[in-house]
Short mmCIF file of C-alpha atoms in Angstrom, two decimals:
data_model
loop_
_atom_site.label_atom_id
_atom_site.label_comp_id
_atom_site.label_asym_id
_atom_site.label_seq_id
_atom_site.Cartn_x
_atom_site.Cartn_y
_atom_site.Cartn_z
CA UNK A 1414 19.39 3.99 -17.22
CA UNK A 1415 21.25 5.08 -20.61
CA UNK A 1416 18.70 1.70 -21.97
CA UNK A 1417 15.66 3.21 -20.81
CA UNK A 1418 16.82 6.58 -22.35
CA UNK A 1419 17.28 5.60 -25.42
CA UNK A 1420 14.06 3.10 -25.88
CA UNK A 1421 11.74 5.97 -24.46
CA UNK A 1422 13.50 8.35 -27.03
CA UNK A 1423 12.98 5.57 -30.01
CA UNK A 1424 9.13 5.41 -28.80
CA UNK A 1425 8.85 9.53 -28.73
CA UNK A 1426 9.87 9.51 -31.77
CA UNK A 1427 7.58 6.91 -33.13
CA UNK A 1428 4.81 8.82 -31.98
CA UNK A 1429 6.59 12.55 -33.19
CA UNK A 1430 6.53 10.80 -36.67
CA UNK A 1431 2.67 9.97 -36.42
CA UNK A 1432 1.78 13.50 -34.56
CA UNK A 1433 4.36 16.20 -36.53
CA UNK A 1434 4.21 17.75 -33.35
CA UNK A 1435 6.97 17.73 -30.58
CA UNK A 1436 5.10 19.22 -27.67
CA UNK A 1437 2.17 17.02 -28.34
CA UNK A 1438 4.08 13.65 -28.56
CA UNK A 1439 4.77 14.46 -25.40
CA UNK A 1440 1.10 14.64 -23.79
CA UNK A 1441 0.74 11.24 -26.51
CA UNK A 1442 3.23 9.59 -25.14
CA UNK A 1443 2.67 10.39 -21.73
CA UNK A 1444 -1.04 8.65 -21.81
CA UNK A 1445 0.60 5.74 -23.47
CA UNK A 1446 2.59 5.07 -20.42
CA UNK A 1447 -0.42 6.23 -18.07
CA UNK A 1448 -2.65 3.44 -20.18
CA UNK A 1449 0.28 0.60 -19.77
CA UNK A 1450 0.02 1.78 -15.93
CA UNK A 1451 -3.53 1.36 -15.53
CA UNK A 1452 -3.43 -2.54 -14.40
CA UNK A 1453 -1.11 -1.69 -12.33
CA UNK A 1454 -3.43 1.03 -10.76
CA UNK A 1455 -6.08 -1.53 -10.30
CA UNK A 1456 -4.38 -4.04 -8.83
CA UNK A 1457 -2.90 -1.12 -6.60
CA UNK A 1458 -6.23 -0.23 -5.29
CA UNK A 1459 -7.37 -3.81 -4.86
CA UNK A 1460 -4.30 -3.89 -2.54
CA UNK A 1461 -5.34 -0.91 -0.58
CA UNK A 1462 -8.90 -2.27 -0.03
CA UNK A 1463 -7.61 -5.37 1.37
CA UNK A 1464 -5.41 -3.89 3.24
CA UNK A 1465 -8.49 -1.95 5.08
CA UNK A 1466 -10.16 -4.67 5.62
CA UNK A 1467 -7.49 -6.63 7.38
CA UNK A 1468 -6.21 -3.48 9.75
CA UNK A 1469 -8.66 -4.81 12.97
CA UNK A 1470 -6.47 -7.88 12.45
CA UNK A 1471 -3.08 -6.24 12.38
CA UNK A 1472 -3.98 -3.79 15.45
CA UNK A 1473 -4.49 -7.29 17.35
CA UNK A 1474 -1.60 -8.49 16.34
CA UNK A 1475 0.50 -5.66 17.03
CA UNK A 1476 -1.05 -5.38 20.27
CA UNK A 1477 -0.53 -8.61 21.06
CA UNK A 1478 3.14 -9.55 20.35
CA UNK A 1479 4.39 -5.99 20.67
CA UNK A 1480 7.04 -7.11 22.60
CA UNK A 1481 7.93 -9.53 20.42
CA UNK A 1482 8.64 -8.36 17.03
CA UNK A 1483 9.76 -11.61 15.36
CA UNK A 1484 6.39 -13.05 16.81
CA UNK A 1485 4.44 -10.28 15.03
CA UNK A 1486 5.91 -10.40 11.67
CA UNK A 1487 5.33 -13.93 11.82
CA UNK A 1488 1.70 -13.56 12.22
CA UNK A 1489 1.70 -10.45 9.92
CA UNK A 1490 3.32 -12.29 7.27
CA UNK A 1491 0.69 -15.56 8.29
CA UNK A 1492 -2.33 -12.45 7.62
CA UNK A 1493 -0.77 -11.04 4.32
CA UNK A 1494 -0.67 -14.81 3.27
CA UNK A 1495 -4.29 -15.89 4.19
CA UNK A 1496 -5.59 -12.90 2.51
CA UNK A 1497 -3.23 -12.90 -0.46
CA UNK A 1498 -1.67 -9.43 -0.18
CA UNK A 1499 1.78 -8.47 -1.04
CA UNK A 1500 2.21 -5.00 1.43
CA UNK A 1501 4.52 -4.08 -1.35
CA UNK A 1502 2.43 -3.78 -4.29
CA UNK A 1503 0.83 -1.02 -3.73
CA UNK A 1504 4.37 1.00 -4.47
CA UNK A 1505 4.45 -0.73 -7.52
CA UNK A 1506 3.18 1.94 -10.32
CA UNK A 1507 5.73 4.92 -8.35
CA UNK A 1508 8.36 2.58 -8.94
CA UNK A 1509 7.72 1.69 -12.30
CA UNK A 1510 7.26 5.39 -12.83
CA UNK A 1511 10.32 7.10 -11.11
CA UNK A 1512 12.53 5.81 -14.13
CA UNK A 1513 10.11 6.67 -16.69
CA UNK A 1514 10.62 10.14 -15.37
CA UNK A 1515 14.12 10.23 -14.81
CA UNK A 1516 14.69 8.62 -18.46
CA UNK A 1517 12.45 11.05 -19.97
CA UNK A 1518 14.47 14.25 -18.17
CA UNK A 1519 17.37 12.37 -19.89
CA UNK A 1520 15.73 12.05 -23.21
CA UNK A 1521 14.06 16.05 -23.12
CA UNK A 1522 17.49 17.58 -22.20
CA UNK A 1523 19.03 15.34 -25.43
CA UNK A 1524 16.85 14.49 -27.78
CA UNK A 1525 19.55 13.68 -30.84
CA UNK A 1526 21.39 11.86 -28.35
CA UNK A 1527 18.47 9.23 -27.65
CA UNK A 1528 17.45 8.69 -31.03
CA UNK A 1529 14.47 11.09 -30.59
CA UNK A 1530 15.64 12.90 -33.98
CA UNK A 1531 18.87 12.50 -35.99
CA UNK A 1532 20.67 15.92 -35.51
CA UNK A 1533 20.26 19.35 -33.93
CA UNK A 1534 18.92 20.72 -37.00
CA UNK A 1535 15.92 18.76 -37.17
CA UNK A 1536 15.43 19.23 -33.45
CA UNK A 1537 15.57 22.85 -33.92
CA UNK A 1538 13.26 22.54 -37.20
CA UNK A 1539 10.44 20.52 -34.74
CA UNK A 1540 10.71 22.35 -31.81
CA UNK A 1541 8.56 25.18 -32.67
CA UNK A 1542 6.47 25.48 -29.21
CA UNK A 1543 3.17 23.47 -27.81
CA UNK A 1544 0.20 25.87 -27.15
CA UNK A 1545 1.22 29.21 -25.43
CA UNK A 1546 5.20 27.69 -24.85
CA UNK A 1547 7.50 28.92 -27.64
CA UNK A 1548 9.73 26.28 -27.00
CA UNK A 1549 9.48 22.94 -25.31
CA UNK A 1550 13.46 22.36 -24.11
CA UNK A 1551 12.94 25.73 -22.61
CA UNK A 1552 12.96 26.75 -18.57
CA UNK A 1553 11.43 28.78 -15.92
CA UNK A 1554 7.78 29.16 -17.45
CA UNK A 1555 5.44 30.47 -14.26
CA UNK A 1556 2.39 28.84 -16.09
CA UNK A 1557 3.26 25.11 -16.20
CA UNK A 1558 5.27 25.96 -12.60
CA UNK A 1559 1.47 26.60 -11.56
CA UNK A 1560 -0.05 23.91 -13.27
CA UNK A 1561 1.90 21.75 -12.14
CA UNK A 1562 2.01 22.39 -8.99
CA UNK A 1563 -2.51 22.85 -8.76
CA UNK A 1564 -2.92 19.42 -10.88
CA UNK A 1565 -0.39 17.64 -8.49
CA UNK A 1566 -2.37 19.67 -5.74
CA UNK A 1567 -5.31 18.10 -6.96
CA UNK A 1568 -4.46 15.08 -7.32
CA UNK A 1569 -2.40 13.81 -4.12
CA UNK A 1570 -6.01 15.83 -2.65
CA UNK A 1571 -8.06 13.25 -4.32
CA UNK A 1572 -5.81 10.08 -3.19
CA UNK A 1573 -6.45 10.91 0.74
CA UNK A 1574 -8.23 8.30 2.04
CA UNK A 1575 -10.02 10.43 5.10
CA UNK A 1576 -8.28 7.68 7.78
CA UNK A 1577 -7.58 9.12 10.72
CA UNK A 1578 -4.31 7.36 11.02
CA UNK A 1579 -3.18 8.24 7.51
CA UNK A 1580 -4.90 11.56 7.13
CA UNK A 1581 -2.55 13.75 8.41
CA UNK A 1582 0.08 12.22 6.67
CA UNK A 1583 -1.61 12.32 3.23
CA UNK A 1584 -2.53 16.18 3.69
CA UNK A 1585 1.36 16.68 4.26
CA UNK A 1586 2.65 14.86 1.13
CA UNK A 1587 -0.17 16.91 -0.73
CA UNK A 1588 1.77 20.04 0.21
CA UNK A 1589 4.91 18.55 -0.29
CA UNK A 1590 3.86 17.41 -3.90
CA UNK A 1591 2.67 20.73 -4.61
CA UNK A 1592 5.56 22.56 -3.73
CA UNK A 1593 8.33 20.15 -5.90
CA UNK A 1594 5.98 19.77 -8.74
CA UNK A 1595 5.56 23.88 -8.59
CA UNK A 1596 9.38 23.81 -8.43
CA UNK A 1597 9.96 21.11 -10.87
CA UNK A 1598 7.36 22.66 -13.24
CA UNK A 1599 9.47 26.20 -13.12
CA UNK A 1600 13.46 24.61 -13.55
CA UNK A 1601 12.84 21.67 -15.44
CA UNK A 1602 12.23 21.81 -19.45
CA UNK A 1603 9.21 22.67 -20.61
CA UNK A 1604 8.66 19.29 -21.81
CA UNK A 1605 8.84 17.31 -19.03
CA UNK A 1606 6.88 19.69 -17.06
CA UNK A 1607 4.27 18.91 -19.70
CA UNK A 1608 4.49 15.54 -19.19
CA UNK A 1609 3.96 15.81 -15.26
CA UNK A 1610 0.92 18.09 -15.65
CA UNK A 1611 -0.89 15.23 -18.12
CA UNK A 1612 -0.05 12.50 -15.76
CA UNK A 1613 -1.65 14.29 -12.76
CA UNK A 1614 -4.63 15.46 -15.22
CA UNK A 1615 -4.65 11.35 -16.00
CA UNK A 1616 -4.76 10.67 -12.63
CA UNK A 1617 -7.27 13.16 -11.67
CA UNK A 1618 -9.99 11.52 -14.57
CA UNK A 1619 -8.54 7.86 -13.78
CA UNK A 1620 -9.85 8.21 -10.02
CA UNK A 1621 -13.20 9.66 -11.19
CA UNK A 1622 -13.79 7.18 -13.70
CA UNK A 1623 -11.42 4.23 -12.36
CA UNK A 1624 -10.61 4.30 -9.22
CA UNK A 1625 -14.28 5.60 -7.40
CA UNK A 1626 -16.38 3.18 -8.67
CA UNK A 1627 -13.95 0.63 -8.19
CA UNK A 1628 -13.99 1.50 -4.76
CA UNK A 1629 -17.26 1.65 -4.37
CA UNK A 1630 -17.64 -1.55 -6.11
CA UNK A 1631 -14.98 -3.29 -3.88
CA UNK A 1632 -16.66 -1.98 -0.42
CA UNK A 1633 -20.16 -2.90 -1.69
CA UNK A 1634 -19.00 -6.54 -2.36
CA UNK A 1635 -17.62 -6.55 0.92
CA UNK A 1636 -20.75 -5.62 2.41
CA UNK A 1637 -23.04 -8.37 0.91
CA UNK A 1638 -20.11 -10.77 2.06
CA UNK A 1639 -20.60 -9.65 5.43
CA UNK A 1640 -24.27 -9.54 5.32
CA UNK A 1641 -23.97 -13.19 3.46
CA UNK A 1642 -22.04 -14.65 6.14
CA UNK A 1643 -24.35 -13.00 8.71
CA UNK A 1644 -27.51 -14.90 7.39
CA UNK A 1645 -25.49 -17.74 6.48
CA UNK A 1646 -25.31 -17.93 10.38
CA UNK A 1647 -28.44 -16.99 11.33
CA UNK A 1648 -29.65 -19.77 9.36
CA UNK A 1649 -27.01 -22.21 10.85
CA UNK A 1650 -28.69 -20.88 14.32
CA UNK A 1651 -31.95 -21.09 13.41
CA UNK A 1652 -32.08 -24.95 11.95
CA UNK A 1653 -30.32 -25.43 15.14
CA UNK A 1654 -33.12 -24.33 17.59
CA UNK A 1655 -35.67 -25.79 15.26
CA UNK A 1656 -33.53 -29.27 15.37
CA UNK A 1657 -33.49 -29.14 19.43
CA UNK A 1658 -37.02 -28.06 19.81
CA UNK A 1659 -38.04 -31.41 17.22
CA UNK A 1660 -35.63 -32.86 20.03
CA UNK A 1661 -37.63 -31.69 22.92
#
């Protein structure tokens, strides 16, 4: 973890050198990673339309062999295969992301220490506050507390899928998310709560721009797939009549 520390700390302070601004090579830095993440994303929702389209099949499967659980995750696993989906990928960007986080707490609580500057007096001489905060390495601001805890809000809000299976568990986690980012946003360091709010601000334009359409896009080509493979057998049906009536 010490690694990660210190290369996110050398790349903060790549980008402090290009900004002059500590608080604001924060939010910089923070849409770097966001931007790195964003194949990821796609890939991730990809995943999760697939995985839709396959449930029917699982329910038959589960219902099937669910007295024999070897039996099912054999034909699960046969299902995943045919339709090339890895159940895990979808968890992929959190995991990526948890020690992003965890190396940046390291990296905002000791910035000399990562490489971020060279000593404490030229920390001191940068940190001079980002917008209304006086001081980014400072705690227990009530303003990012609450926008961190609305944005996550927001965005966990935007991410339920309106599956009944799934629903109630979604509008849960929103809650929970709001709560520990509201908490996280009020005891962590100003500077990391800044990064959380611009990730869930990222998140909140990457679905309307992103991943929307993409879903849109994904269920409409699933549609005319459907509706190919419908006429493609009507077809089959109808040069079949025709043939046995030329029979006749």
């Amino acid at each position: 973890m010490n690694a990660i520390s210190n290369l996110l700390g050398h790349i903060l302070r790549i980008i402090f050198e290009f900004v002059n601004n500590y608080g604001l090579s924060i939010v910089v830095f923070t849409l770097f990673v966001r931007l790195l993440l964003v194949p990821l994303m796609i890939k991730q929702i990809k995943s999760q339309k697939a995985m839709q389209d396959i449930q029917p099949k699982i329910k038959e499967i589960q219902e099937k062999y669910k007295n024999k659980p070897e039996k099912q995750k054999e034909e699960l696993m046969k299902i995943y295969q045919e339709a090339k989906i890895n159940p895990l990928a979808g968890c992929l960007p959190l995991l990526i992301q948890m020690p992003i986080l965890i190396g940046l707490f390291r990296v905002l609580q000791d910035p000399v220490a990562h490489g971020v500057f060279t000593s404490a007096a030229e920390f001191a001489k940068a940190d001079t506050g980002f917008l209304w905060i006086q001081s980014v390495s400072s705690t227990k601001h009530i303003s990012l507390a609450l926008l961190s805890g609305i944005s996550a809000y927001f965005m966990q809000k935007m991410m339920t899928t309106g599956d009944e299976q799934t629903e109630n568990m979604m509008k849960s986690m929103t809650y929970v998310m709001a709560i520990m980012s509201l908490f996280w946003g009020y005891t962590f360091q100003a500077g990391l709560a800044i990064y959380w709010i611009t990730s869930n601000l990222f998140s909140i334009a990457q679905y309307q721009l992103i991943t929307s359409p993409l879903k849109a896009k994904l269920a409409d080509s699933k549609e005319a797939l459907v509706k190919d493979e419908k006429s493609g057998k009507s077809n089959i049906n109808a040069a079949s009549e025709k043939n046995n009536r030329n029979k006749k």
